[in-house]
mmCIF file of C-alpha atoms in Angstrom:
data_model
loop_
_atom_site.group_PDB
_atom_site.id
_atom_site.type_symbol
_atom_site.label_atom_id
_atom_site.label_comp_id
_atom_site.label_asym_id
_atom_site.label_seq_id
_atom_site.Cartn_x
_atom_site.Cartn_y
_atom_site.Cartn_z
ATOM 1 C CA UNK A 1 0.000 0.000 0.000
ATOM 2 C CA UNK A 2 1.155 3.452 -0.891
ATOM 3 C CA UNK A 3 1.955 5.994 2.252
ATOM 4 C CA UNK A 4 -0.500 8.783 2.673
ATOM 5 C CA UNK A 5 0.409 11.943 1.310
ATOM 6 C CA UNK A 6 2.529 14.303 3.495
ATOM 7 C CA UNK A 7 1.512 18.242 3.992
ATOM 8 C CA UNK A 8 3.986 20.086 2.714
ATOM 9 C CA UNK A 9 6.849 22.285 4.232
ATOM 10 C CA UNK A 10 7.927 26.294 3.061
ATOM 11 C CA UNK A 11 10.818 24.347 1.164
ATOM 12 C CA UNK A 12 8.648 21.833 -0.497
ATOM 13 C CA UNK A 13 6.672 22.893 -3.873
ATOM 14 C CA UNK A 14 3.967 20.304 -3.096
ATOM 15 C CA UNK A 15 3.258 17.871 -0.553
ATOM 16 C CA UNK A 16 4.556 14.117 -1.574
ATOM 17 C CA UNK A 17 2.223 11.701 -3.727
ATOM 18 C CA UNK A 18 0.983 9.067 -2.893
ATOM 19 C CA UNK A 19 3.318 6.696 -5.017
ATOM 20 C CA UNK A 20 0.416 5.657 -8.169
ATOM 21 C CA UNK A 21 0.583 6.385 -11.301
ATOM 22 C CA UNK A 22 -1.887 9.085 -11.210
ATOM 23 C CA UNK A 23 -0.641 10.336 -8.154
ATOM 24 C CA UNK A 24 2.754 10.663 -9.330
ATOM 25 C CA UNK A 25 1.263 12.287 -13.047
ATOM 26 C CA UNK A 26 -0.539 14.716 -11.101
ATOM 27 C CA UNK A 27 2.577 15.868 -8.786
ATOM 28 C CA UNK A 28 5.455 15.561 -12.067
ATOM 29 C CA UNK A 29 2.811 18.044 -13.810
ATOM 30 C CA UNK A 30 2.997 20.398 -11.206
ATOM 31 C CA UNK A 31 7.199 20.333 -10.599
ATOM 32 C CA UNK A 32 7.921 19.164 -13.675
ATOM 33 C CA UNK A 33 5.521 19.143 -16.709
ATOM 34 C CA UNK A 34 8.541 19.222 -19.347
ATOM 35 C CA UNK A 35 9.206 15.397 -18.279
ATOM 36 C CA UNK A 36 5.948 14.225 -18.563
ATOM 37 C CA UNK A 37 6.515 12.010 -21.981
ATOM 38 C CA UNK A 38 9.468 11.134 -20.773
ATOM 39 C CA UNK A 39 7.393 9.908 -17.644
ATOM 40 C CA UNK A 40 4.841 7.897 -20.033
ATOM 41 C CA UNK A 41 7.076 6.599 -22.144
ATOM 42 C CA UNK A 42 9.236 5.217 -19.509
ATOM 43 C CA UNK A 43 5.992 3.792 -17.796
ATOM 44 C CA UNK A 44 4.897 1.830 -21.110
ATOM 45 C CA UNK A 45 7.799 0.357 -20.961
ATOM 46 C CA UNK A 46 7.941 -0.954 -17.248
ATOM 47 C CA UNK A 47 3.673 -2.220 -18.283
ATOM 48 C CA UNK A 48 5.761 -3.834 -21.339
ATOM 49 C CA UNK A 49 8.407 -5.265 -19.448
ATOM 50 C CA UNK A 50 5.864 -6.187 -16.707
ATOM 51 C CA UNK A 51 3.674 -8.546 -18.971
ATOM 52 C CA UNK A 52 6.411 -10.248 -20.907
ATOM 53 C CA UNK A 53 8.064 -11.053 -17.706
ATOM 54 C CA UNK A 54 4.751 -11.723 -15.804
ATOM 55 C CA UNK A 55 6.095 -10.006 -12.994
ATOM 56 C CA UNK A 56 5.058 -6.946 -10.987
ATOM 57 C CA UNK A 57 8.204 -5.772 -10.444
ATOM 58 C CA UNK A 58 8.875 -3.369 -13.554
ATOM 59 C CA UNK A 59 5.765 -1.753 -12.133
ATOM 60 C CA UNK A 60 7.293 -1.209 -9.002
ATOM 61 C CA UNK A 61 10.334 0.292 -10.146
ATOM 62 C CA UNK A 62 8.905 2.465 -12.428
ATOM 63 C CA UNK A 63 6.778 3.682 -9.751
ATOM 64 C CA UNK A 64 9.635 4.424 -6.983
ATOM 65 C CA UNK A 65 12.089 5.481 -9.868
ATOM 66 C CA UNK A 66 9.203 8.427 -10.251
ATOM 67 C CA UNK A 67 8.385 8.828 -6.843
ATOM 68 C CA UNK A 68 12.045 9.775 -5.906
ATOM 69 C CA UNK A 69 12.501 11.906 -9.138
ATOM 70 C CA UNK A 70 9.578 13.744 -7.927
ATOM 71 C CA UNK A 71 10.617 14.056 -4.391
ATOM 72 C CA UNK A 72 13.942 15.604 -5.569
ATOM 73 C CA UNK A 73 11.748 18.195 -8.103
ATOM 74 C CA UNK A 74 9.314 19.156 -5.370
ATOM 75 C CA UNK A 75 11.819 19.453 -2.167
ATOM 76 C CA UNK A 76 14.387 22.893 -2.910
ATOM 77 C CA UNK A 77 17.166 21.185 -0.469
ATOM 78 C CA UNK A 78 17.531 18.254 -2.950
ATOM 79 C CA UNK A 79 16.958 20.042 -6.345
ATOM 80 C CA UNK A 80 19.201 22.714 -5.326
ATOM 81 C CA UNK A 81 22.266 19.983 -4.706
ATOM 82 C CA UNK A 82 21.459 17.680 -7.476
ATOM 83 C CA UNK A 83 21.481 20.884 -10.096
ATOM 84 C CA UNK A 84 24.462 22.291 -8.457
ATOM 85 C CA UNK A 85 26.013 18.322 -8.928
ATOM 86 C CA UNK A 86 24.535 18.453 -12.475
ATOM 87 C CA UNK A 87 26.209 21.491 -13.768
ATOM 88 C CA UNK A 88 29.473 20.760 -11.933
ATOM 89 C CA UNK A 89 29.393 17.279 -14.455
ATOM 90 C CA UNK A 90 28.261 19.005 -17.141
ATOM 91 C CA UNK A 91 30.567 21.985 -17.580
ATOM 92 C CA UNK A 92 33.042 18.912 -17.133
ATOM 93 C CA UNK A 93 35.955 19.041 -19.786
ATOM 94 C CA UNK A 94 38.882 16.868 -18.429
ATOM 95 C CA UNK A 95 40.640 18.739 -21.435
ATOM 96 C CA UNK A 96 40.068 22.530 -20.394
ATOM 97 C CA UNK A 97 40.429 21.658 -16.109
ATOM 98 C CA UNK A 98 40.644 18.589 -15.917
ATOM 99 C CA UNK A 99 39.739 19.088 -11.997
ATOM 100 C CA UNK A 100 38.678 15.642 -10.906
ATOM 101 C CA UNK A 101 38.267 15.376 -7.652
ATOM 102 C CA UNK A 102 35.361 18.563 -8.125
ATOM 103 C CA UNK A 103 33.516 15.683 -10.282
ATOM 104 C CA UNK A 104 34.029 13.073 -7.956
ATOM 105 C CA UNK A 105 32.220 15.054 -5.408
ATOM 106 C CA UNK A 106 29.496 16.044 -7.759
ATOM 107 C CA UNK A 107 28.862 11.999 -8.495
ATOM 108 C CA UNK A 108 28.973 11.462 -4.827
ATOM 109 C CA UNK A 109 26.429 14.648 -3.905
ATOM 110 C CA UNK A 110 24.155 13.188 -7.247
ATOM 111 C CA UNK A 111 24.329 9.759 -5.414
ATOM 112 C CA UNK A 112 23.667 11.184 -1.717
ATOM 113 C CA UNK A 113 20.633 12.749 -3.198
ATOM 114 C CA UNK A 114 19.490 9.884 -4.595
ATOM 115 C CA UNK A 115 19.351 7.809 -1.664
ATOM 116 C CA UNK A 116 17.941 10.261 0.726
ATOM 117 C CA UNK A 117 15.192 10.708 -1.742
ATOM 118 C CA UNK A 118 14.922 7.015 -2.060
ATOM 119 C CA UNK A 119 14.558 7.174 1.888
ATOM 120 C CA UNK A 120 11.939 9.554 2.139
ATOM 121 C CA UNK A 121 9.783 8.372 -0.566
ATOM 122 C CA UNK A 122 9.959 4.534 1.210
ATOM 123 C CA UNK A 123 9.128 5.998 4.073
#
């Protein structure tokens, strides 16, 4: 069963969704409408993946995969560090700086994000 939906903090955009499908359409369209296709394309898929395999468990996946997306889009804590971590890799050019250890850190701040989204969206 999905957790209930949370009220909402100053520093979060919306409150978090319960994690369905609609749910999570309906919260992605309000902190992040320019990914929905990406967000129904990658769901076909898991519904594919789901009946060849006769297994639940692309379901699943697709459904926390969105749920902590959206919990990073919705909370400014998280989407501030994972942009900052973002830009750091992308204006990347081992050529240019080749300053390393800056995108270690930005890998490990993208992969701290992750999780604690992961966290809070499991509950």
């Amino acid at each position: 069963m999905a957790p209930a939906p949370q009220r909402h903090t100053a520093d979060e955009l919306i409150p978090r969704p319960e994690r369905t499908a609609g749910a999570l359409r309906a919260a992605l369209s309000r902190v992040d409408p320019s990914r929905l296709d990406e967000m129904q394309r990658t769901m076909d898929e898991a519904f594919s993946q789901a009946i060849d395999h006769k297994s639940l468990a692309p379901i699943q996946a697709w459904l926390l995969v969105w749920a902590q997306n959206i919990e990073i889009a919705r909370r400014a804590d998280l989407r501030t560090r994972y942009r900052h971590a973002q830009d750091v890799l992308t204006s990347y050019d081992k050529h240019e700086h080749g300053d390393e250890d800056a995108v270690n850190k930005a890998l490990a701040e993208i992969s701290a994000v992750l999780d604690e989204a992961q966290q809070a969206v499991r509950g």
